[in-house]
């Protein structure tokens, strides 16, 4: 992929790029909405990547171009499909409603942290579906951060680049997301899922080579875009914080699974908060159980935990939608080992764990169930645990 993107860069900017970098989208295997509760998550990287050709500049200009600008769903206005030119010393949070806020936010976050980034020319091209819950936003941020880290010899560790990308998304773009997506894109390795403790950012690479064990993981992109999910996300987040405060803990991570009943009883008539707490505490335990099963080579047994996680997100956290439920229910009815929605919710994608021999039957059954329910046809593809961000050229 580096040859065509270098040519495109040269055509745009009249010189060859200094280098080419790639960062992947991700699927979260288990651990949903736990990352802002100091909990556990277990994403893996997709083979789909955002690739950036980049050159340094020393004159304070940041020039941005994306082959996929038309996929921008941020505010629906046109005008960012050509090269967008910004001044690095004029970057200010909350001022850019377009896709350019993501890369500009990374430059802003680096400069705010004291790193002397004096400009860049960037051209981007991506195969990560945008707005599908597969984290095209983190892929975009991380590829820019890694490129600037190399070009400016900043020597920042991956976890720190992820933190700066999260800051770009939270503060500059204004989207209140946890640390999972950026860490996944920056730190995943091929053939593994990444067990991440979001409290101290420690990670464990967990072997996850399904093909070798006769299984596959399917992603069902419902094509329902989660455009209005920010408000709901904020509400869940605030509810979790309220739960932690009522229970007298720093974060819901600190409520032990075997103390859950007592904790729930202690929440009095706070029914909404009780449901949120129950999801987070049981979900953290599911992540630990999935990690233990995978490390013990008992991969098939994770299926029921994925399905349990879906029920918890649907009934307790209440962030599923009819299309996600159709994907999960029809896949299970057709013989899947387990299935759940993945990502923030209200659309996006579901994942399905299946025996290799059942993939075709399940894919057809899901498509038929969508047709019968009158939903837009889903896009189903296989997800192979792939490499994290890297320099390509
Ligand atoms: P997700 O991360 O689930 O794909 P988000 O809403 O978090 O969804 O991020 C999608 C937004 O990220 C798009 O609307 C666009 O602004 C930006 N984006 C992602 N990838 C690209 C790209 N390759 N080119 C331009 N903008 C992109
Ligand atoms: Mg995102």
XYZ file of N, CA and C in Angstrom, residues 108-352:
735
model
N -1.980 19.280 18.206
C -2.232 20.166 19.353
C -1.807 19.493 20.667
N -2.204 18.213 20.837
C -1.896 17.511 22.094
C -0.387 17.333 22.265
N 0.313 17.034 21.185
C 1.769 16.896 21.259
C 2.412 18.221 21.647
N 1.963 19.294 21.006
C 2.560 20.616 21.297
C 2.230 21.045 22.722
N 0.996 20.778 23.143
C 0.588 21.157 24.500
C 1.428 20.412 25.545
N 1.849 19.177 25.181
C 2.682 18.399 26.114
C 4.158 18.798 26.013
N 4.434 19.831 25.213
C 5.782 20.371 25.168
C 6.669 19.824 24.059
N 6.067 19.063 23.129
C 6.879 18.496 22.044
C 6.887 19.463 20.857
N 8.063 19.774 20.355
C 8.212 20.846 19.365
C 7.841 20.405 17.946
N 6.565 20.197 17.701
C 6.111 19.821 16.349
C 5.848 21.103 15.568
N 6.599 21.298 14.490
C 6.557 22.583 13.784
C 5.824 22.529 12.451
N 5.063 21.438 12.235
C 4.270 21.366 11.014
C 4.450 20.052 10.308
N 3.575 19.785 9.317
C 3.658 18.547 8.545
C 2.740 18.641 7.340
N 3.085 17.886 6.316
C 2.161 17.613 5.217
C 1.715 16.171 5.376
N 0.395 15.948 5.301
C -0.147 14.600 5.497
C -1.126 14.221 4.406
N -1.013 12.988 3.932
C -2.055 12.430 3.076
C -2.462 11.086 3.652
N -3.783 10.878 3.783
C -4.311 9.683 4.441
C -5.193 8.875 3.508
N -5.146 7.563 3.678
C -6.090 6.677 2.970
C -6.403 5.534 3.918
N -7.668 5.121 3.964
C -8.067 4.162 4.990
C -8.947 3.046 4.440
N -8.795 1.866 5.032
C -9.728 0.773 4.748
C -10.586 0.449 5.983
N -10.479 1.276 7.031
C -11.300 1.044 8.231
C -12.687 1.649 7.988
N -13.742 0.838 8.096
C -15.085 1.417 7.918
C -15.317 2.552 8.916
N -15.826 3.667 8.427
C -15.988 4.858 9.280
C -17.341 4.815 9.998
N -17.302 5.046 11.312
C -18.542 5.099 12.090
C -19.173 3.746 12.321
N -18.420 2.662 12.124
C -18.960 1.306 12.264
C -18.627 0.691 13.620
N -18.128 1.512 14.541
C -17.749 0.975 15.851
C -16.434 0.222 15.801
N -15.670 0.411 14.728
C -14.393 -0.301 14.563
C -13.215 0.666 14.727
N -13.533 1.858 15.204
C -12.536 2.820 15.637
C -11.662 3.407 14.529
N -12.328 3.878 13.492
C -11.588 4.615 12.466
C -10.987 5.881 13.069
N -11.627 6.429 14.098
C -11.107 7.670 14.686
C -9.763 7.420 15.373
N -9.649 6.326 16.126
C -8.375 6.035 16.792
C -7.299 5.680 15.772
N -7.668 4.953 14.712
C -6.688 4.620 13.671
C -6.107 5.897 13.079
N -6.996 6.867 12.848
C -6.571 8.150 12.277
C -5.644 8.898 13.244
N -6.010 8.937 14.506
C -5.176 9.644 15.494
C -3.814 8.958 15.656
N -3.860 7.638 15.801
C -2.619 6.918 16.123
C -1.637 6.953 14.950
N -2.149 6.873 13.734
C -1.206 6.902 12.606
C -0.505 8.261 12.551
N -1.222 9.317 12.850
C -0.623 10.653 12.846
C 0.390 10.776 13.993
N 0.006 10.293 15.175
C 0.911 10.394 16.327
C 2.197 9.605 16.095
N 2.068 8.411 15.538
C 3.262 7.593 15.317
C 4.186 8.240 14.283
N 3.580 8.774 13.223
C 4.381 9.439 12.187
C 5.148 10.626 12.772
N 4.455 11.453 13.566
C 5.120 12.628 14.136
C 6.152 12.215 15.183
N 5.854 11.160 15.920
C 6.810 10.640 16.903
C 8.131 10.270 16.219
N 8.020 9.618 15.064
C 9.227 9.230 14.323
C 9.900 10.440 13.674
N 9.100 11.255 12.979
C 9.701 12.354 12.200
C 10.349 13.406 13.100
N 9.788 13.579 14.293
C 10.352 14.565 15.219
C 11.216 13.911 16.297
N 11.519 12.616 16.111
C 12.379 11.874 17.052
C 11.964 12.116 18.505
N 10.660 12.006 18.769
C 10.151 12.294 20.121
C 10.389 11.135 21.079
N 10.490 9.933 20.493
C 10.823 8.771 21.311
C 9.806 8.486 22.421
N 8.529 8.764 22.155
C 7.486 8.508 23.150
C 7.060 7.039 23.087
N 6.831 6.413 24.252
C 6.358 5.028 24.230
C 4.917 4.957 23.702
N 4.549 3.764 23.250
C 3.228 3.591 22.623
C 2.074 4.002 23.540
N 2.169 3.620 24.812
C 1.054 3.934 25.712
C 0.883 5.434 25.849
N 1.996 6.166 25.750
C 1.917 7.615 25.893
C 1.332 8.253 24.631
N 1.694 7.692 23.475
C 1.078 8.177 22.243
C -0.433 7.970 22.319
N -0.843 6.791 22.839
C -2.281 6.506 22.971
C -2.949 7.540 23.879
N -2.312 7.873 25.002
C -2.854 8.879 25.919
C -3.032 10.240 25.228
N -2.012 10.635 24.444
C -2.096 11.920 23.752
C -3.214 11.898 22.705
N -3.381 10.748 22.042
C -4.470 10.618 21.062
C -5.826 10.704 21.755
N -5.926 10.064 22.927
C -7.182 10.153 23.678
C -7.472 11.615 24.043
N -6.434 12.332 24.443
C -6.601 13.739 24.802
C -7.056 14.553 23.584
N -6.482 14.227 22.430
C -6.904 14.894 21.197
C -8.398 14.666 20.960
N -8.841 13.420 21.138
C -10.252 13.102 20.856
C -11.177 13.705 21.932
N -10.766 13.618 23.196
C -11.604 14.135 24.290
C -11.696 15.658 24.263
N -10.540 16.300 24.152
C -10.497 17.747 24.355
C -10.596 18.511 23.036
N -9.813 18.093 22.051
C -9.777 18.870 20.795
C -11.018 18.600 19.941
N -11.338 17.293 19.747
C -12.527 16.936 18.962
C -13.781 17.119 19.816
N -13.646 16.783 21.116
C -14.801 16.923 22.003
C -15.630 15.655 22.139
N -15.015 14.491 21.864
C -15.731 13.216 22.024
C -15.222 12.512 23.289
N -16.131 12.231 24.226
C -15.713 11.705 25.535
C -15.462 10.194 25.488
N -14.314 9.768 24.990
C -14.058 8.331 24.876
C -12.988 7.905 25.881
N -12.968 6.594 26.172
C -11.957 6.042 27.073
C -10.639 5.813 26.346
N -9.769 5.024 26.950
C -8.409 4.845 26.430
C -8.260 3.592 25.569
N -9.325 2.773 25.493
C -9.172 1.484 24.815
C -8.769 1.599 23.344
N -9.508 2.400 22.584
C -9.345 2.377 21.128
C -7.933 2.755 20.699
N -7.422 3.820 21.303
C -6.098 4.288 20.920
C -5.019 3.299 21.348
N -5.191 2.710 22.530
C -4.202 1.719 22.984
C -4.226 0.493 22.085
N -5.418 0.071 21.685
C -5.522 -1.092 20.788
C -4.780 -0.825 19.493
N -5.052 0.332 18.889
C -4.428 0.632 17.598
C -2.903 0.732 17.739
N -2.445 1.272 18.867
C -1.006 1.475 19.051
C -0.276 0.222 19.529
N -0.939 -0.637 20.302
C -0.206 -1.681 21.043
C -0.560 -3.123 20.686
N -1.584 -3.366 19.862
C -1.936 -4.756 19.553
C -0.840 -5.423 18.725
N -0.799 -6.757 18.791
C 0.132 -7.519 17.957
C -0.635 -8.611 17.227
N -0.109 -9.023 16.080
C -0.780 -10.036 15.250
C -0.960 -11.331 16.032
N -2.104 -11.980 15.842
C -2.342 -13.273 16.479
C -2.664 -13.194 17.958
N -2.892 -11.974 18.463
C -3.165 -11.800 19.891
C -4.332 -10.846 20.119
N -4.997 -11.062 21.254
C -5.873 -10.025 21.803
C -5.075 -9.323 22.891
N -5.453 -8.078 23.169
C -4.696 -7.268 24.130
C -5.502 -7.124 25.410
N -5.018 -7.754 26.475
C -5.664 -7.542 27.777
C -5.103 -6.252 28.339
N -5.992 -5.266 28.524
C -5.541 -3.951 28.999
C -6.235 -3.616 30.307
N -5.442 -3.324 31.308
C -5.950 -2.793 32.567
C -5.949 -1.274 32.425
N -7.136 -0.689 32.297
C -7.177 0.748 31.983
C -6.833 1.616 33.194
N -6.640 1.005 34.365
C -6.235 1.812 35.531
C -4.753 2.169 35.447
N -3.918 1.168 35.205
C -2.473 1.473 35.172
C -1.879 1.288 33.772
N -2.739 1.005 32.791
C -2.348 0.820 31.388
C -1.377 -0.348 31.192
N -1.342 -1.277 32.141
C -0.526 -2.475 31.908
C -1.249 -3.379 30.905
N -0.476 -4.089 30.093
C -1.066 -4.920 29.039
C -0.499 -6.335 29.083
N -1.298 -7.259 28.556
C -0.862 -8.639 28.395
C -1.279 -9.069 26.997
N -0.348 -9.590 26.220
C -0.694 -10.088 24.876
C -1.213 -11.517 25.047
N -2.486 -11.733 24.691
C -3.108 -13.044 24.892
C -3.221 -13.757 23.546
N -2.594 -14.939 23.399
C -2.669 -15.647 22.116
C -4.121 -15.828 21.668
N -4.407 -15.461 20.422
C -5.788 -15.535 19.931
C -5.738 -15.861 18.438
N -5.366 -17.110 18.157
C -5.236 -17.553 16.769
C -6.359 -18.542 16.485
N -7.505 -17.995 16.092
C -8.706 -18.816 15.942
C -8.593 -19.814 14.810
N -7.991 -19.381 13.695
C -7.939 -20.256 12.514
C -7.243 -21.569 12.845
N -6.184 -21.478 13.672
C -5.434 -22.680 14.027
C -6.290 -23.664 14.820
N -7.343 -23.151 15.449
C -8.212 -24.018 16.249
C -9.538 -24.323 15.566
N -9.607 -24.003 14.263
C -10.819 -24.356 13.505
C -11.994 -23.427 13.734
N -11.693 -22.207 14.151
C -12.777 -21.239 14.379
C -12.522 -19.944 13.615
N -13.548 -19.141 13.558
C -13.458 -17.831 12.909
C -14.195 -16.810 13.758
N -13.785 -15.552 13.627
C -14.540 -14.472 14.249
C -15.082 -13.569 13.146
N -16.388 -13.436 13.105
C -17.009 -12.601 12.082
C -17.387 -11.252 12.671
N -17.259 -10.216 11.849
C -17.775 -8.902 12.211
C -19.005 -8.658 11.348
N -20.118 -8.337 11.982
C -21.332 -7.963 11.248
C -21.515 -6.458 11.422
N -21.201 -5.714 10.372
C -21.403 -4.260 10.408
C -22.867 -4.009 10.056
N -23.634 -3.550 11.042
C -25.082 -3.361 10.811
C -25.363 -2.184 9.889
N -24.334 -1.362 9.686
C -24.434 -0.137 8.883
C -25.376 0.889 9.506
N -25.762 0.654 10.747
C -26.442 1.700 11.506
C -25.328 2.535 12.111
N -25.261 3.802 11.751
C -24.175 4.646 12.234
C -24.572 5.279 13.554
N -23.592 5.291 14.469
C -23.908 5.711 15.828
C -23.783 7.223 15.983
N -24.412 7.956 15.058
C -24.222 9.409 14.994
C -24.669 10.130 16.274
N -25.728 9.656 16.932
C -26.267 10.413 18.077
C -25.918 9.766 19.412
N -24.843 8.975 19.394
C -24.564 8.196 20.600
C -23.811 8.972 21.670
N -23.227 10.132 21.307
C -22.403 10.849 22.284
C -23.172 11.208 23.555
N -24.403 11.688 23.387
C -25.210 12.063 24.542
C -25.512 10.868 25.426
N -25.866 9.742 24.795
C -26.168 8.524 25.556
C -24.907 8.024 26.264
N -23.784 8.103 25.563
C -22.503 7.697 26.154
C -22.240 8.532 27.409
N -22.436 9.836 27.284
C -22.220 10.733 28.414
C -23.110 10.375 29.595
N -24.369 10.012 29.285
C -25.311 9.641 30.358
C -24.851 8.383 31.084
N -24.394 7.374 30.313
C -23.920 6.135 30.948
C -22.699 6.423 31.808
N -21.841 7.245 31.262
C -20.615 7.573 31.977
C -20.928 8.298 33.280
N -21.817 9.256 33.214
C -22.207 9.996 34.425
C -22.876 9.047 35.425
N -23.699 8.118 34.925
C -24.367 7.146 35.803
C -23.368 6.253 36.515
N -22.325 5.848 35.802
C -21.277 5.010 36.411
C -20.541 5.798 37.490
N -20.272 7.068 37.201
C -19.576 7.899 38.195
C -20.437 8.090 39.442
N -21.743 8.244 39.205
C -22.665 8.379 40.340
C -22.653 7.095 41.179
N -22.654 5.944 40.487
C -22.622 4.659 41.188
C -21.376 4.535 42.059
N -20.229 4.917 41.492
C -18.977 4.831 42.253
C -19.044 5.745 43.483
N -19.584 6.947 43.288
C -19.687 7.891 44.409
C -20.610 7.337 45.499
N -21.772 6.801 45.090
C -22.719 6.257 46.078
C -22.116 5.086 46.844
N -21.257 4.321 46.160
C -20.660 3.145 46.799
C -19.351 3.486 47.514
N -18.916 4.730 47.390
C -17.713 5.166 48.105
C -16.423 4.571 47.564
N -16.381 4.338 46.235
C -15.146 3.827 45.630
C -14.652 4.828 44.583
N -13.359 4.742 44.247
C -12.801 5.648 43.232
C -13.445 5.408 41.871
N -13.617 4.127 41.532
C -14.189 3.761 40.242
C -14.882 2.411 40.415
N -15.810 2.087 39.489
C -16.568 0.830 39.639
C -15.656 -0.399 39.566
N -14.475 -0.231 39.005
C -13.455 -1.272 39.034
C -13.223 -1.800 40.455
N -13.428 -0.945 41.429
C -13.119 -1.307 42.809
C -14.238 -2.080 43.505
N -15.362 -2.288 42.794
C -16.419 -3.123 43.377
C -16.097 -4.578 43.007
N -15.787 -5.417 44.006
C -15.413 -6.796 43.673
C -16.628 -7.613 43.227
N -16.393 -8.562 42.333
C -17.496 -9.379 41.808
C -18.211 -10.109 42.943
N -17.457 -10.624 43.899
C -18.127 -11.373 44.965
C -18.752 -10.452 46.022
N -18.601 -9.147 45.827
C -19.311 -8.221 46.706
C -20.433 -7.507 45.965
N -20.777 -8.019 44.771
C -21.741 -7.314 43.912
C -23.127 -7.217 44.545
N -23.629 -8.329 45.104
C -24.984 -8.318 45.672
C -25.110 -7.280 46.787
N -24.103 -7.246 47.629
C -24.105 -6.266 48.727
C -24.089 -4.845 48.162
N -23.239 -4.637 47.152
C -23.145 -3.303 46.557
C -24.485 -2.899 45.942
N -25.117 -3.816 45.217
C -26.391 -3.500 44.557
C -27.466 -3.186 45.600
N -27.451 -3.959 46.679
C -28.438 -3.720 47.752
C -28.226 -2.349 48.371
N -26.966 -1.904 48.383
C -26.637 -0.617 48.988
C -27.041 0.579 48.136
N -27.568 0.328 46.933
C -27.902 1.448 46.044
C -29.348 1.919 46.192
N -30.044 1.357 47.174
C -31.393 1.832 47.493
C -32.318 1.830 46.289
N -32.976 2.966 46.014
C -33.957 2.982 44.912
C -33.353 3.516 43.609
N -32.027 3.508 43.512
C -31.356 3.968 42.288
C -31.333 2.855 41.244
N -32.487 2.542 40.666
C -32.575 1.393 39.755
C -31.686 1.534 38.520
N -31.671 2.731 37.954
C -30.883 2.966 36.748
C -29.398 2.751 37.042
N -28.935 3.351 38.133
C -27.527 3.211 38.523
C -27.219 1.741 38.834
N -28.156 1.058 39.477
C -27.931 -0.347 39.827
C -27.658 -1.191 38.578
N -28.418 -0.937 37.508
C -28.212 -1.702 36.265
C -26.831 -1.418 35.663
N -26.437 -0.141 35.705
C -25.126 0.216 35.145
C -24.011 -0.461 35.933
N -24.130 -0.409 37.262
C -23.109 -1.010 38.125
C -23.025 -2.515 37.849
N -24.196 -3.158 37.741
C -24.191 -4.608 37.521
C -23.477 -4.947 36.201
N -23.738 -4.158 35.167
C -23.034 -4.436 33.903
C -21.521 -4.312 34.068
N -21.074 -3.212 34.639
C -19.625 -2.970 34.709
C -18.923 -4.048 35.536
N -19.505 -4.388 36.683
C -18.843 -5.360 37.559
C -18.839 -6.753 36.920
N -19.964 -7.155 36.326
C -19.978 -8.490 35.683
C -19.110 -8.495 34.429
N -19.072 -7.376 33.721
C -18.275 -7.305 32.482
C -16.778 -7.424 32.802
N -16.328 -6.733 33.842
C -14.923 -6.864 34.234
C -14.593 -8.323 34.526
N -15.523 -9.000 35.193
C -15.262 -10.404 35.509
C -15.241 -11.252 34.234
N -16.116 -10.913 33.272
C -16.109 -11.654 32.001
C -14.772 -11.486 31.280
N -14.219 -10.288 31.309
C -12.923 -10.081 30.635
C -11.866 -10.990 31.282
N -11.854 -11.021 32.592
C -10.854 -11.858 33.274
C -11.071 -13.342 32.965
N -12.344 -13.749 32.891
C -12.618 -15.161 32.598
C -12.245 -15.509 31.150
N -12.525 -14.593 30.213
C -12.150 -14.850 28.813
C -10.624 -14.947 28.704
N -9.914 -14.050 29.382
C -8.445 -14.092 29.330
C -7.940 -15.427 29.872
N -8.504 -15.861 30.996
C -8.050 -17.122 31.604
C -8.344 -18.306 30.674
N -9.510 -18.306 30.040
C -9.850 -19.407 29.128
C -8.901 -19.434 27.930
N -8.640 -18.257 27.362
C -7.749 -18.210 26.192
C -6.339 -18.663 26.584
N -5.890 -18.225 27.743
C -4.538 -18.609 28.170
C -4.452 -20.100 28.494
N -5.597 -20.707 28.815
C -5.621 -22.141 29.099
C -5.900 -22.965 27.837
N -6.019 -22.278 26.680
C -6.290 -22.989 25.432
C -7.722 -23.490 25.316
N -8.636 -22.933 26.123
C -10.042 -23.371 26.090
C -10.896 -22.350 25.334
N -10.487 -22.100 24.081
C -11.052 -20.980 23.329
C -12.560 -21.105 23.094
N -13.025 -22.331 22.776
C -14.453 -22.484 22.473
C -15.343 -22.033 23.623
N -14.814 -22.164 24.818
C -15.633 -21.846 25.996
C -15.858 -20.352 26.210
N -15.197 -19.511 25.417
C -15.453 -18.071 25.590
C -16.791 -17.676 24.958
N -17.322 -18.532 24.065
C -18.558 -18.198 23.346
C -19.694 -17.748 24.260
N -20.058 -18.571 25.262
C -21.166 -18.178 26.143
C -20.904 -16.871 26.899
N -19.632 -16.561 27.169
C -19.330 -15.310 27.879
C -19.571 -14.101 26.972
N -19.277 -14.278 25.677
C -19.570 -13.190 24.733
C -21.081 -12.938 24.711
N -21.851 -14.027 24.633
C -23.309 -13.904 24.551
C -23.889 -13.286 25.837
N -23.332 -13.705 26.959
C -23.740 -13.124 28.251
C -23.459 -11.619 28.269
N -22.307 -11.248 27.716
C -21.945 -9.828 27.653
C -22.957 -9.043 26.830
N -23.450 -9.653 25.757
C -24.456 -8.959 24.934
C -25.735 -8.725 25.735
N -26.182 -9.754 26.428
C -27.413 -9.614 27.219
C -27.259 -8.499 28.247
N -26.086 -8.409 28.851
C -25.835 -7.384 29.856
C -25.875 -5.979 29.229
N -25.310 -5.840 28.035
C -25.321 -4.544 27.350
C -26.728 -4.171 26.884
N -27.486 -5.185 26.500
C -28.857 -4.955 26.013
C -29.803 -4.620 27.175
N -29.734 -5.434 28.237
C -30.751 -5.339 29.288
C -30.345 -4.419 30.435
N -29.069 -4.427 30.818
C -28.620 -3.603 31.939
C -28.078 -2.253 31.473
N -27.189 -2.270 30.487
C -26.582 -1.009 30.044
C -27.461 -0.297 29.013
N -28.329 -1.090 28.348
C -29.336 -0.562 27.408
C -28.743 0.286 26.292
N -27.788 -0.311 25.588
C -27.174 0.422 24.472
C -27.201 -0.382 23.186
N -27.995 -1.461 23.151
C -28.115 -2.205 21.898
C -29.154 -1.519 21.013
N -29.454 -2.121 19.890
C -30.501 -1.615 19.000
C -31.051 -2.818 18.240
N -32.201 -2.679 17.564
C -32.810 -3.849 16.920
C -31.861 -4.566 15.957
N -31.067 -3.806 15.202
C -30.179 -4.440 14.222
C -29.102 -5.285 14.918
N -28.521 -4.751 15.999
C -27.501 -5.524 16.735
C -28.122 -6.785 17.334
N -29.329 -6.651 17.884
C -29.989 -7.830 18.455
C -30.314 -8.860 17.370
N -30.732 -8.385 16.209
C -31.006 -9.305 15.097
C -29.738 -10.061 14.713
N -28.611 -9.346 14.629
C -27.344 -9.989 14.258
C -26.989 -11.074 15.269
N -27.064 -10.734 16.545
C -26.674 -11.675 17.595
C -27.637 -12.866 17.640
N -28.923 -12.584 17.663
C -29.910 -13.670 17.801
C -29.875 -14.625 16.603
N -29.769 -14.061 15.402
C -29.802 -14.930 14.219
C -28.513 -15.745 14.105
N -27.395 -15.161 14.498
C -26.127 -15.906 14.458
C -26.170 -17.066 15.444
N -26.680 -16.808 16.636
C -26.754 -17.871 17.647
C -27.716 -18.967 17.202
N -28.841 -18.558 16.626
C -29.821 -19.553 16.172
C -29.236 -20.422 15.063
N -28.286 -19.868 14.305
C -27.678 -20.622 13.197
C -26.437 -21.393 13.653
N -26.181 -21.433 14.963
C -25.112 -22.301 15.464
C -23.844 -21.624 15.919
N -23.849 -20.281 16.021
C -22.634 -19.593 16.493
C -22.300 -20.030 17.921
N -20.995 -20.009 18.237
C -20.546 -20.376 19.584
C -20.832 -19.248 20.585
N -20.894 -18.028 20.064
C -21.172 -16.871 20.910
C -21.288 -15.648 20.027
N -21.956 -14.602 20.507
C -22.088 -13.375 19.716
C -22.440 -12.221 20.634
N -21.963 -11.035 20.261
C -22.273 -9.839 21.042
C -22.104 -8.586 20.198
N -22.767 -7.522 20.621
C -22.462 -6.223 20.029
C -21.062 -5.831 20.484
N -20.370 -5.011 19.689
C -19.039 -4.552 20.085
C -18.976 -3.047 19.850
N -18.180 -2.357 20.646
C -18.084 -0.906 20.487
C -19.096 -0.192 21.367
N -19.247 1.085 21.137
C -20.013 1.942 22.032
C -21.500 1.684 22.091
N -22.068 1.096 21.018
C -23.487 0.778 21.029
C -24.313 1.643 20.096
N -25.645 1.402 20.092
C -26.604 2.145 19.279
C -26.318 2.026 17.782
N -25.789 0.871 17.374
C -25.423 0.695 15.972
C -24.006 0.181 15.906
N -23.373 0.351 14.751
C -22.030 -0.192 14.619
C -22.076 -1.680 14.358
N -21.191 -2.432 15.011
C -20.977 -3.819 14.616
C -21.215 -4.807 15.749
N -21.516 -6.050 15.340
C -21.563 -7.177 16.271
C -20.445 -8.137 15.885
N -20.000 -8.954 16.849
C -19.029 -9.995 16.525
C -19.652 -11.359 16.788
N -19.200 -12.339 16.005
C -19.758 -13.685 16.077
C -18.599 -14.682 16.082
